[in-house]
Amino acid sequence: MFATKQHQRQFEQSPERYIPQYGGYCAYAMSSGFVVSSDPQAFTVYQDKLYLNYSLSVRENWLENKAQFIQEADGY
């Protein structure tokens, strides 16, 4: 279910854009090599990519240095 028809059309035009990074696992944990579940409410869209975090509080930590954490997570 989408909030608007426009959102649905955007998704249908490029669904790959909405696939969460790291298989939907927590981006912060992944930066340390750990696979941890995530909360769909704890999300960030950064440079046209969707990142999820374990919780809203973990998301706050991740946001403080997201570029570095992404680089580290990409290494895993």
mmCIF file of C-alpha atoms in Angstrom:
data_model
loop_
_atom_site.group_PDB
_atom_site.id
_atom_site.type_symbol
_atom_site.label_atom_id
_atom_site.label_comp_id
_atom_site.label_asym_id
_atom_site.label_seq_id
_atom_site.Cartn_x
_atom_site.Cartn_y
_atom_site.Cartn_z
ATOM 1 C CA MET A 1 0.000 0.000 0.000
ATOM 2 C CA PHE A 2 1.351 3.395 -0.984
ATOM 3 C CA ALA A 3 0.508 6.767 0.498
ATOM 4 C CA THR A 4 -0.315 8.207 -2.931
ATOM 5 C CA LYS A 5 -0.703 7.022 -6.519
ATOM 6 C CA GLN A 6 2.356 9.114 -7.376
ATOM 7 C CA HIS A 7 4.445 7.147 -4.873
ATOM 8 C CA GLN A 8 3.192 3.919 -6.381
ATOM 9 C CA ARG A 9 4.126 5.067 -9.906
ATOM 10 C CA GLN A 10 7.591 6.115 -8.724
ATOM 11 C CA PHE A 11 8.117 2.693 -7.192
ATOM 12 C CA GLU A 12 6.863 0.897 -10.286
ATOM 13 C CA GLN A 13 9.201 2.910 -12.520
ATOM 14 C CA SER A 14 12.345 1.967 -10.577
ATOM 15 C CA PRO A 15 11.744 -0.558 -7.778
ATOM 16 C CA GLU A 16 15.484 -1.245 -7.396
ATOM 17 C CA ARG A 17 15.871 2.274 -6.012
ATOM 18 C CA TYR A 18 13.843 1.243 -2.970
ATOM 19 C CA ILE A 19 15.694 -1.950 -2.093
ATOM 20 C CA PRO A 20 17.340 -1.473 1.314
ATOM 21 C CA GLN A 21 21.105 -1.688 1.458
ATOM 22 C CA TYR A 22 22.733 -4.693 3.155
ATOM 23 C CA GLY A 23 19.684 -6.878 2.616
ATOM 24 C CA GLY A 24 17.641 -4.751 4.996
ATOM 25 C CA TYR A 25 19.883 -5.438 7.970
ATOM 26 C CA CYS A 26 21.098 -2.672 10.270
ATOM 27 C CA ALA A 27 23.598 -0.452 8.437
ATOM 28 C CA TYR A 28 25.302 0.553 11.687
ATOM 29 C CA ALA A 29 25.870 -3.050 12.781
ATOM 30 C CA MET A 30 27.031 -3.983 9.306
ATOM 31 C CA SER A 31 29.799 -1.369 9.582
ATOM 32 C CA SER A 32 31.300 -3.603 12.287
ATOM 33 C CA GLY A 33 30.637 -6.819 10.381
ATOM 34 C CA PHE A 34 27.526 -7.843 12.317
ATOM 35 C CA VAL A 35 24.203 -8.891 10.839
ATOM 36 C CA VAL A 36 21.410 -7.447 12.982
ATOM 37 C CA SER A 37 17.718 -7.024 12.263
ATOM 38 C CA SER A 38 16.282 -3.580 11.637
ATOM 39 C CA ASP A 39 13.241 -1.481 12.424
ATOM 40 C CA PRO A 40 11.521 -0.199 9.260
ATOM 41 C CA GLN A 41 10.750 3.042 11.088
ATOM 42 C CA ALA A 42 14.492 3.648 11.617
ATOM 43 C CA PHE A 43 15.359 4.465 8.023
ATOM 44 C CA THR A 44 17.435 7.003 6.129
ATOM 45 C CA VAL A 45 17.576 7.772 2.426
ATOM 46 C CA TYR A 46 21.082 8.949 1.644
ATOM 47 C CA GLN A 47 22.435 9.502 -1.854
ATOM 48 C CA ASP A 48 19.337 7.813 -3.312
ATOM 49 C CA LYS A 49 19.840 4.648 -1.251
ATOM 50 C CA LEU A 50 17.710 3.287 1.574
ATOM 51 C CA TYR A 51 19.457 2.374 4.827
ATOM 52 C CA LEU A 52 17.803 0.746 7.836
ATOM 53 C CA ASN A 53 18.921 0.643 11.448
ATOM 54 C CA TYR A 54 18.127 -1.545 14.439
ATOM 55 C CA SER A 55 16.251 1.227 16.253
ATOM 56 C CA LEU A 56 15.673 4.962 16.172
ATOM 57 C CA SER A 57 18.382 5.515 18.790
ATOM 58 C CA VAL A 58 20.904 3.466 16.784
ATOM 59 C CA ARG A 59 19.875 5.500 13.739
ATOM 60 C CA GLU A 60 20.808 8.697 15.589
ATOM 61 C CA ASN A 61 24.317 7.323 16.230
ATOM 62 C CA TRP A 62 24.617 6.157 12.628
ATOM 63 C CA LEU A 63 23.598 9.568 11.279
ATOM 64 C CA GLU A 64 26.459 11.265 13.112
ATOM 65 C CA ASN A 65 29.014 9.605 10.822
ATOM 66 C CA LYS A 66 27.020 7.814 8.136
ATOM 67 C CA ALA A 67 29.549 8.258 5.313
ATOM 68 C CA GLN A 68 32.249 6.458 7.303
ATOM 69 C CA PHE A 69 29.849 3.743 8.474
ATOM 70 C CA ILE A 70 28.688 3.150 4.902
ATOM 71 C CA GLN A 71 32.262 2.832 3.688
ATOM 72 C CA GLU A 72 33.034 0.339 6.457
ATOM 73 C CA ALA A 73 29.835 -1.635 5.861
ATOM 74 C CA ASP A 74 30.514 -1.782 2.117
ATOM 75 C CA GLY A 75 33.788 -3.495 2.998
ATOM 76 C CA TYR A 76 31.856 -6.360 4.514
#
